[in-house]
PDB file of C-alpha atoms and ligand atoms in Angstrom:
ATOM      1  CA  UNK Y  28     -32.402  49.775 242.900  1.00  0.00           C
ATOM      2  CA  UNK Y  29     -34.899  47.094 242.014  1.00  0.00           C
ATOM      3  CA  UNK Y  30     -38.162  46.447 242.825  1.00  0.00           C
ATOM      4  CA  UNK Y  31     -39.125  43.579 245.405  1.00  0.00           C
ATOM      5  CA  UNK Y  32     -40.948  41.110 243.316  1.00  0.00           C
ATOM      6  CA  UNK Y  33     -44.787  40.792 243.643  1.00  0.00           C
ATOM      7  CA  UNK Y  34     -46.141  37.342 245.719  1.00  0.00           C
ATOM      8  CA  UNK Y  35     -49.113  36.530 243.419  1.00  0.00           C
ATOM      9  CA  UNK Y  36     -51.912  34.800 245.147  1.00  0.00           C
ATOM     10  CA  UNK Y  37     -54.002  32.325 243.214  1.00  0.00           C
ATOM     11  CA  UNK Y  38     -57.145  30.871 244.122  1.00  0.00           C
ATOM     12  CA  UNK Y  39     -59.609  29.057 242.253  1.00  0.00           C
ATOM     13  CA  UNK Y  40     -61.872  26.139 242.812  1.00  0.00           C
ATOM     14  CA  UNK Y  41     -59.930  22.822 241.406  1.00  0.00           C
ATOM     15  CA  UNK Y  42     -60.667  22.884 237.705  1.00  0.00           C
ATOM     16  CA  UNK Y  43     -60.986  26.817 236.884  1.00  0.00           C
ATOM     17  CA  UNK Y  44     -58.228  26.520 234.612  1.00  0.00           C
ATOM     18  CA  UNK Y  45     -55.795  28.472 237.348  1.00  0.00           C
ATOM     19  CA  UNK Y  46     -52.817  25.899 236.928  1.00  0.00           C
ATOM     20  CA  UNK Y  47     -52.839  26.372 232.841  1.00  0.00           C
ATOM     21  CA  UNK Y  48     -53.078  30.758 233.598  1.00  0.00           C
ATOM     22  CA  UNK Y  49     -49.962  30.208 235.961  1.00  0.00           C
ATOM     23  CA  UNK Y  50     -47.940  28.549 233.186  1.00  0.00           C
ATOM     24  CA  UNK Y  51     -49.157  31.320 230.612  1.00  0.00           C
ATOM     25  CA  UNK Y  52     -48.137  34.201 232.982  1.00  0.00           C
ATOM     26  CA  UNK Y  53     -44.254  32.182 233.251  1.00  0.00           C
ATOM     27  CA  UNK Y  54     -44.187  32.048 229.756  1.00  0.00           C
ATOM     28  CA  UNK Y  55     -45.157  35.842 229.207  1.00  0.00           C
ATOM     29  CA  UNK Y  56     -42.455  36.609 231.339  1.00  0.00           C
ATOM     30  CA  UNK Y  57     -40.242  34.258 231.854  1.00  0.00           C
ATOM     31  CA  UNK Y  58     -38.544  35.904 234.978  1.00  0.00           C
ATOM     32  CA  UNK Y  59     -41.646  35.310 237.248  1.00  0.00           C
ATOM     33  CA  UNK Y  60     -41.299  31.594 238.986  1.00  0.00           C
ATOM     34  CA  UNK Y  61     -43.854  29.279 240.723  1.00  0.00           C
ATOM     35  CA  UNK Y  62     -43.608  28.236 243.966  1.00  0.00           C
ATOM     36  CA  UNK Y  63     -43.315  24.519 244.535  1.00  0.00           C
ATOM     37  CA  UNK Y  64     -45.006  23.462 247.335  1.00  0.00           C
ATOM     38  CA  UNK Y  65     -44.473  20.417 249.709  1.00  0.00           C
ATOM     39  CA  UNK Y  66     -47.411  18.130 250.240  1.00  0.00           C
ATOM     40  CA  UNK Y  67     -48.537  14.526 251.420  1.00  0.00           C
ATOM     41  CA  UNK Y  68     -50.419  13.019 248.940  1.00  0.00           C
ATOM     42  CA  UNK Y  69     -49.497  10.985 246.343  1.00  0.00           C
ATOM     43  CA  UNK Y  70     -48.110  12.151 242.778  1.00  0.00           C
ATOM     44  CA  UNK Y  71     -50.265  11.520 240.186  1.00  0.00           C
ATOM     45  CA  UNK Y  72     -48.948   9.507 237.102  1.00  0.00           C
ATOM     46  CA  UNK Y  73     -46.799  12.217 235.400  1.00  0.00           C
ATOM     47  CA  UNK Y  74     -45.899  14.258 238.384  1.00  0.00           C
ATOM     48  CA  UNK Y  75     -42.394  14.824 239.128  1.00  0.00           C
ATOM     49  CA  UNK Y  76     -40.773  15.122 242.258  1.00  0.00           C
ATOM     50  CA  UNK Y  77     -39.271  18.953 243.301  1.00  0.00           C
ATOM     51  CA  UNK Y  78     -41.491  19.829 239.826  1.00  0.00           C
ATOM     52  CA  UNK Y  79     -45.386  20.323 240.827  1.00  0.00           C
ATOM     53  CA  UNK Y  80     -44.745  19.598 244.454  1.00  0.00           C
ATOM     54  CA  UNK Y  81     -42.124  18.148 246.743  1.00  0.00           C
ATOM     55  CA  UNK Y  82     -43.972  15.073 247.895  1.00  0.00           C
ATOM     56  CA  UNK Y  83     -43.122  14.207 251.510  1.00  0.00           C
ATOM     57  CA  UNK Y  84     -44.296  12.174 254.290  1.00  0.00           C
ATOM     58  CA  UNK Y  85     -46.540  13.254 256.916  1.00  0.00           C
ATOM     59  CA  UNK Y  86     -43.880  13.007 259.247  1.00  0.00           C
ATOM     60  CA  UNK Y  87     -41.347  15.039 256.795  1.00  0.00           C
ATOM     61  CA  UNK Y  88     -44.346  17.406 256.332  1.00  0.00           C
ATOM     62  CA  UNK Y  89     -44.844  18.330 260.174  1.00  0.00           C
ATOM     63  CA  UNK Y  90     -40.954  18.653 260.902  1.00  0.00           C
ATOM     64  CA  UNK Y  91     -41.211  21.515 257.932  1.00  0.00           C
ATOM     65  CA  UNK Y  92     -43.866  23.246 259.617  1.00  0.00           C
ATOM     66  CA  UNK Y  93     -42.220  22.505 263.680  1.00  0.00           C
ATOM     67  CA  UNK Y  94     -39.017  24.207 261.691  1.00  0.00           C
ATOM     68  CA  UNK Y  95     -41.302  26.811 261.023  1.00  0.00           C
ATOM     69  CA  UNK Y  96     -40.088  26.588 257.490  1.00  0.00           C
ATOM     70  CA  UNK Y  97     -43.206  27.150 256.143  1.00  0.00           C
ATOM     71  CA  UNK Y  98     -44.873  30.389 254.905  1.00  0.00           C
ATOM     72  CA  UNK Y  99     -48.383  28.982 254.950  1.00  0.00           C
ATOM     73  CA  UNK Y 100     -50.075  25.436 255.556  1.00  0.00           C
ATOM     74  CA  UNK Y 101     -53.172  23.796 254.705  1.00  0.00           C
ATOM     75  CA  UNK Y 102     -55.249  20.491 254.983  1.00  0.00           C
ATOM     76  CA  UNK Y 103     -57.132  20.266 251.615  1.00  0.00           C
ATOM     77  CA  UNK Y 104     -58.364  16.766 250.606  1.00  0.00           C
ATOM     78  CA  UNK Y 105     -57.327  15.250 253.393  1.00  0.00           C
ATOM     79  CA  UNK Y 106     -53.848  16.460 253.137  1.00  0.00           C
ATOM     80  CA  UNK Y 107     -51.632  18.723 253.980  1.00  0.00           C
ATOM     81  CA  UNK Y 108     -50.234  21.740 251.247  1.00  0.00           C
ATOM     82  CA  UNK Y 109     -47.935  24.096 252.127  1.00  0.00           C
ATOM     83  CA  UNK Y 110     -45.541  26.587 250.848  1.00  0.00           C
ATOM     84  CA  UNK Y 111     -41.777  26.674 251.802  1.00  0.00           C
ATOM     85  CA  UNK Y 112     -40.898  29.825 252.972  1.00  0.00           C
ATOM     86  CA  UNK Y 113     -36.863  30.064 251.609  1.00  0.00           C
ATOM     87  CA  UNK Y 114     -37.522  30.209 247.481  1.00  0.00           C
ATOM     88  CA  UNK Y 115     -39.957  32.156 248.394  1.00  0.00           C
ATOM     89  CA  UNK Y 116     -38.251  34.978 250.081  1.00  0.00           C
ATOM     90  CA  UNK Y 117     -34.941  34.981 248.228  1.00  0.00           C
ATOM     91  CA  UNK Y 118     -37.000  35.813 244.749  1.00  0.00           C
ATOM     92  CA  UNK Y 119     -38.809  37.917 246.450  1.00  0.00           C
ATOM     93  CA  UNK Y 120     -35.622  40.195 247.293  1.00  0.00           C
ATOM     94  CA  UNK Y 121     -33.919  39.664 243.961  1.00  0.00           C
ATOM     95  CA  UNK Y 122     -37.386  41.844 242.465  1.00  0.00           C
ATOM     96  CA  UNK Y 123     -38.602  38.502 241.049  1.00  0.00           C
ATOM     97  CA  UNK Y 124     -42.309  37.812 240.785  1.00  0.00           C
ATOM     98  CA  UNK Y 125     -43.188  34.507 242.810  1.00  0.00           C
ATOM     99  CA  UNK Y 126     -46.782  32.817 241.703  1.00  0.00           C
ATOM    100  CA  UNK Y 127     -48.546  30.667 244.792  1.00  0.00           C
ATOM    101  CA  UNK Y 128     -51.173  27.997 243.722  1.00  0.00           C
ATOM    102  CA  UNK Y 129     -52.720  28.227 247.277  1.00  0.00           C
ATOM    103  CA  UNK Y 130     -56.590  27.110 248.714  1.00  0.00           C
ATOM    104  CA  UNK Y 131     -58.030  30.400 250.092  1.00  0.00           C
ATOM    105  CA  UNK Y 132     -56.797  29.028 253.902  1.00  0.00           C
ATOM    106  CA  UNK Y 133     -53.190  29.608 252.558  1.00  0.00           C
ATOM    107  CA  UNK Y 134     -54.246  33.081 251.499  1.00  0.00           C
ATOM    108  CA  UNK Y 135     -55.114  34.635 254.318  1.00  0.00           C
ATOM    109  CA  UNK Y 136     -52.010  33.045 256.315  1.00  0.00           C
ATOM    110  CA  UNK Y 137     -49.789  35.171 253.592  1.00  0.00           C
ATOM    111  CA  UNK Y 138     -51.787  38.358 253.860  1.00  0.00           C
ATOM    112  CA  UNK Y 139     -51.401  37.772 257.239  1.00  0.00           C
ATOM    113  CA  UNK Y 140     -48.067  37.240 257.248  1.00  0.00           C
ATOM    114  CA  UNK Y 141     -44.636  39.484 257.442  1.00  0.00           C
ATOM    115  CA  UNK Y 142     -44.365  39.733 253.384  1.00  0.00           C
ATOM    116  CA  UNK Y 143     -48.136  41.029 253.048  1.00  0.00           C
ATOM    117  CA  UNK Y 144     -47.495  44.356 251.404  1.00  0.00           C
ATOM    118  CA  UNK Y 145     -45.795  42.519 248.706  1.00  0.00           C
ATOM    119  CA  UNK Y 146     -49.068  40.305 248.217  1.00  0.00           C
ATOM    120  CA  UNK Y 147     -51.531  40.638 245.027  1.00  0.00           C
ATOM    121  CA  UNK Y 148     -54.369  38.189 245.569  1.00  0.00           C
ATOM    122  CA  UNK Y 149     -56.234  36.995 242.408  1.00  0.00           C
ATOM    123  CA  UNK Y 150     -59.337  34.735 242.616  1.00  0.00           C
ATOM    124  CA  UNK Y 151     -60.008  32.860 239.483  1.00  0.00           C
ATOM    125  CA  UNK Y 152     -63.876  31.909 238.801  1.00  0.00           C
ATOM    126  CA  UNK Y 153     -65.480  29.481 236.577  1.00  0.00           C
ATOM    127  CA  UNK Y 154     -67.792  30.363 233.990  1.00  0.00           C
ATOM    128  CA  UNK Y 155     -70.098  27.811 234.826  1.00  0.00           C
ATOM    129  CA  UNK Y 156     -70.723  24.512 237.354  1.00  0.00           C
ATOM    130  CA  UNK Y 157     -70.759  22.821 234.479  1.00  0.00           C
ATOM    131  CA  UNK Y 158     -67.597  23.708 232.852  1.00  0.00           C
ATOM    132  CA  UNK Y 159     -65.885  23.568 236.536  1.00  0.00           C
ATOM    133  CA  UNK Y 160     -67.279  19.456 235.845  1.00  0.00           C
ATOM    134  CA  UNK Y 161     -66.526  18.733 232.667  1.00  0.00           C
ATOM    135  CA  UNK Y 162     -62.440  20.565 233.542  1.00  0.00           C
ATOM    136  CA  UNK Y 163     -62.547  18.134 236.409  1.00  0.00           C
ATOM    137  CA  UNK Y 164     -63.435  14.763 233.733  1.00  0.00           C
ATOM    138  CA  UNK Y 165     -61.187  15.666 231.289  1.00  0.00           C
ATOM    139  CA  UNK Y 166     -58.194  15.960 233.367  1.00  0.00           C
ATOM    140  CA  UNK Y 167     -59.441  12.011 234.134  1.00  0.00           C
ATOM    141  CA  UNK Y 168     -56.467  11.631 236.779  1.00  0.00           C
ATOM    142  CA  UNK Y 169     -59.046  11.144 239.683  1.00  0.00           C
ATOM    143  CA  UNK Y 170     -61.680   8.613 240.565  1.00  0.00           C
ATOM    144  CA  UNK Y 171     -65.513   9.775 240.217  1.00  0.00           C
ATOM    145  CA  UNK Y 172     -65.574   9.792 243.964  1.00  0.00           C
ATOM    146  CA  UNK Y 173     -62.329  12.037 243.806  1.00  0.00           C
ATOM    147  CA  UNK Y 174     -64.116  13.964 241.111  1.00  0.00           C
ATOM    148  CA  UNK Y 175     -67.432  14.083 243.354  1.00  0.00           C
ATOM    149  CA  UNK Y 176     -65.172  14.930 246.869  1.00  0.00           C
ATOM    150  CA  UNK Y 177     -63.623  18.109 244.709  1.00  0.00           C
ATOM    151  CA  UNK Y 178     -66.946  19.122 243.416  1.00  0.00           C
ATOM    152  CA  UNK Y 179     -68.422  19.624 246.432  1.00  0.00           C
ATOM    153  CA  UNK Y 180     -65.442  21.241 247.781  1.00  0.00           C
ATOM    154  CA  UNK Y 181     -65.320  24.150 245.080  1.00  0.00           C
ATOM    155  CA  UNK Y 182     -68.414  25.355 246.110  1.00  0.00           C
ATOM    156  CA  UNK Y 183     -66.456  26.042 249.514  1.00  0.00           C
ATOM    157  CA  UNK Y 184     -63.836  27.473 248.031  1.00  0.00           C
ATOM    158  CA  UNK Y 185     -65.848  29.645 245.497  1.00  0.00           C
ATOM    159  CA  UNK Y 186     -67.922  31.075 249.178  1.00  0.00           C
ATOM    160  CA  UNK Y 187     -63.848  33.189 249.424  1.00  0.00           C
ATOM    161  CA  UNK Y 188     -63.897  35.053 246.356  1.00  0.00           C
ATOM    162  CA  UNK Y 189     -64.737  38.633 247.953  1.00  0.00           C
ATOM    163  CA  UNK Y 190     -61.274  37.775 250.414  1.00  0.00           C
ATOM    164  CA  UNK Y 191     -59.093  38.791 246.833  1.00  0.00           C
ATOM    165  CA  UNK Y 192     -57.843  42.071 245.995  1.00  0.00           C
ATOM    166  CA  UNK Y 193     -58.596  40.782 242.241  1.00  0.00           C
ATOM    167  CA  UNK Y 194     -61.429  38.226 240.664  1.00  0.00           C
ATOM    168  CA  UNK Y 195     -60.897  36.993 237.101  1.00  0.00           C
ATOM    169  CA  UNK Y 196     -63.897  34.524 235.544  1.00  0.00           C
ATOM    170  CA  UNK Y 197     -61.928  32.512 232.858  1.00  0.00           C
ATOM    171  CA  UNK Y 198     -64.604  31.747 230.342  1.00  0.00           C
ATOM    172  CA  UNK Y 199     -61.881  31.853 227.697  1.00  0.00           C
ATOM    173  CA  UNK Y 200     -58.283  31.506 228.306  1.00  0.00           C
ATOM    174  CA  UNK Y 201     -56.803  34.344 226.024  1.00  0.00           C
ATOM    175  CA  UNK Y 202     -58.714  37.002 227.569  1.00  0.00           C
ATOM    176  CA  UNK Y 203     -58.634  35.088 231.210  1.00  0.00           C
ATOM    177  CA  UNK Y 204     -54.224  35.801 230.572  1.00  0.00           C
ATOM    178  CA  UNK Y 205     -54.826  39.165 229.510  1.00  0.00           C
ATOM    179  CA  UNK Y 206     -56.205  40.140 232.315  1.00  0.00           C
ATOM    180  CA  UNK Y 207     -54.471  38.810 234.841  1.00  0.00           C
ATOM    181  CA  UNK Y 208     -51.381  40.641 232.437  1.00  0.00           C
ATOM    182  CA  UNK Y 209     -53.263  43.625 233.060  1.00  0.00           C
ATOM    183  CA  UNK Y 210     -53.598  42.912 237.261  1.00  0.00           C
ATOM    184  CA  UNK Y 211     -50.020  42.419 237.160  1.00  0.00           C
ATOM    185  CA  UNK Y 212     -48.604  45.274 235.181  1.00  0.00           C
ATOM    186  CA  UNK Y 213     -50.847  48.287 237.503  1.00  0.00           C
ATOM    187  CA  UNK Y 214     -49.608  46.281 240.489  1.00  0.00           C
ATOM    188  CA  UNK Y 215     -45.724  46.378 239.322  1.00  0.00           C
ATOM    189  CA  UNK Y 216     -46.197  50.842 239.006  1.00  0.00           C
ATOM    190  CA  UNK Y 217     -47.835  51.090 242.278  1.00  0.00           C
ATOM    191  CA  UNK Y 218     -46.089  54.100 243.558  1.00  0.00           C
ATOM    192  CA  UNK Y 219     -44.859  52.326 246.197  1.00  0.00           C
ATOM    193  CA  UNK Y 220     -42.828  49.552 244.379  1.00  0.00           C
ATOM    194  CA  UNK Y 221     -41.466  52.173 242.380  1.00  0.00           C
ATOM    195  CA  UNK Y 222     -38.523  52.350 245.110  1.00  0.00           C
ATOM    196  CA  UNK Y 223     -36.353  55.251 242.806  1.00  0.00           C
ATOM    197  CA  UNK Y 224     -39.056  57.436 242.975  1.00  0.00           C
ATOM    198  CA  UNK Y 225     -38.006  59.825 245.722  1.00  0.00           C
ATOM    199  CA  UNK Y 226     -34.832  60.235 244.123  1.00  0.00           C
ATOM    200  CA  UNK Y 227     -36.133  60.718 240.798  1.00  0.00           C
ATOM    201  CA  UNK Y 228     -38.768  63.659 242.082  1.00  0.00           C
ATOM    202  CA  UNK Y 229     -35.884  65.056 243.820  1.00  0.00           C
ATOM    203  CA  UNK Y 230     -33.426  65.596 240.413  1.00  0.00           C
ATOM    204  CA  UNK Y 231     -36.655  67.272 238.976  1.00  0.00           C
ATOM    205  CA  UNK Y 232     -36.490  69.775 241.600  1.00  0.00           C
ATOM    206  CA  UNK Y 233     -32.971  70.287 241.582  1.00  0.00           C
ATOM    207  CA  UNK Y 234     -33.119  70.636 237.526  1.00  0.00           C
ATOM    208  CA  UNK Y 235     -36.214  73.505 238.417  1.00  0.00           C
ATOM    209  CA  UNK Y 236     -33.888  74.869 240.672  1.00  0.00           C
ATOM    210  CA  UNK Y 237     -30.933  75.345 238.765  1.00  0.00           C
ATOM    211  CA  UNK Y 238     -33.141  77.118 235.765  1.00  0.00           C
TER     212      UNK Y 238
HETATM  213  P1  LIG M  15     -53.952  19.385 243.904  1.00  0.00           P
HETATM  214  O1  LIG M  15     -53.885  18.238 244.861  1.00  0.00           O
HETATM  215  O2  LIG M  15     -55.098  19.263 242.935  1.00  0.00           O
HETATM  216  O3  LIG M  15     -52.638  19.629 243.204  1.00  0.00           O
HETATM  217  O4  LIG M  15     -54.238  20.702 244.757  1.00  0.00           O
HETATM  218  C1  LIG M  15     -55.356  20.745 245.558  1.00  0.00           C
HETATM  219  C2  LIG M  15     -55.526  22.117 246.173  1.00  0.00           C
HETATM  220  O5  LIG M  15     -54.453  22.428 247.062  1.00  0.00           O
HETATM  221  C3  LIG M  15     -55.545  23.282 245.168  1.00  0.00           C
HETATM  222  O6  LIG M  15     -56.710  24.073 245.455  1.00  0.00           O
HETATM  223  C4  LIG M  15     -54.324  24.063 245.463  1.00  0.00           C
HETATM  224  O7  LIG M  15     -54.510  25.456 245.264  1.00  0.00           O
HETATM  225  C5  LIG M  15     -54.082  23.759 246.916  1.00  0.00           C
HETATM  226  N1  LIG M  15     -52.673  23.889 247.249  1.00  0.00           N
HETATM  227  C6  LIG M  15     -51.616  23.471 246.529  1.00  0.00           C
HETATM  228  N2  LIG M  15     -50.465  23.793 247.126  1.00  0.00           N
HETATM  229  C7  LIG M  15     -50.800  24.480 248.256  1.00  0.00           C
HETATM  230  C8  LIG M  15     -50.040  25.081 249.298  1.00  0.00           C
HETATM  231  O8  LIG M  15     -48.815  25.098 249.323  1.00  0.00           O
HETATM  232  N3  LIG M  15     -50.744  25.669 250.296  1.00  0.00           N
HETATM  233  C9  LIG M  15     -52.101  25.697 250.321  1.00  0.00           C
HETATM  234  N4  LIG M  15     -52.693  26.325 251.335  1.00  0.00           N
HETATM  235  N5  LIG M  15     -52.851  25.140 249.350  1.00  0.00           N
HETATM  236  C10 LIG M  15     -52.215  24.524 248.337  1.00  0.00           C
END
């Protein structure tokens, strides 16, 4: 029997380099998957529909949620975020890891929700304010207002770090990955996702037995 796959939580201030560790955790293993969620704002140029998010209307958006097709929901920026709940659960059951790019509003919906035991929340810090910036200008997508709006924002977000089971600070991205790696692999031996274990303890006894 397999394992039911771990729902990875991450949070981090917009520019903590928490999209780029998500990618590097697929690519370690490529059976864990990211959850594409639906939202209302616009795609910026490069985005792909059904890739980084399902981009839907505001009226789309709210017949998701009155479908109650939604694990968690969120207004961030002005817009709603929010996480279908299907993908979700089916990878969940096959023993597959699912990662969720979620504000820390989202996060406490899941822990709160019916699939919290599978949950593993990791909150990924900045080294510096400055760094958080410059991220935030090189990825050059956004207006400076944009830029300024999301700046003052991550400070909010940042005030929900002690909410995580987990805080990495990414000052460099090798050892950021590693130990998330690390977060991930303890998580995967708790005894309790270890669902062969009763029957395993119990053949040791019956081999002690039958010395
Ligand atoms: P962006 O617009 O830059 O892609 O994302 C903005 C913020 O929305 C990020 O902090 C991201 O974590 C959050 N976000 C993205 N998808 C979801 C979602 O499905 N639910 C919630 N609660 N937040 C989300």
């Amino acid at each position: 029997m397999a394992r039911r796959g771990l729902l990875v939580i991450l949070s981090s201030p917009s520019g903590a380099g928490k999209s780029t560790l998500a990618r590097r955790l697929m690519a370690w293993d490529p059976s864990m998957s990211f959850s594409v969620s639906a939202t209302t704002r616009a795609p910026r140029p490069g985005e792909v529909d059904g890739r980084e998010y399902f981009f839907r209307t505001h009226d789309a958006f709210a017949k998701m949620v009155a479908d109650d097709e939604m694990l968690e929901h969120a207004e961030v920026f002005g817009n709603s975020y929010g996480t279908p709940r299907g993908p979700v659960a089916e990878r969940l059951a096959a023993g597959q890891d699912v990662i969720l790019d979620i504000d820390w509003q989202g996060g406490q919906q899941v822990k709160n929700s019916g699939l919290a035991r599978d949950v593993v929340s990791i909150f990924i810090l900045p080294p510096s304010i400055a760094a958080l910036e410059a991220r935030l200008r090189t990825r050059a997508q956004d207006s400076d207002e944009v830029i300024a709006g999301r700046m003052a924002k991550s400070l909010s977000e940042i005030s929900h770090w002690a909410e995580y089971d987990y805080v990495v600070i990414n000052r460099e991205l090798d050892a950021a990955e590693e130990e998330l790696r690390t977060i991930l692999r303890a998580e995967r031996m708790r005894r309790d996702r270890q669902p062969g274990l009763t029957d395993f303890v119990r053949t040791l006894n019956e081999e002690f037995e039958a010395r």
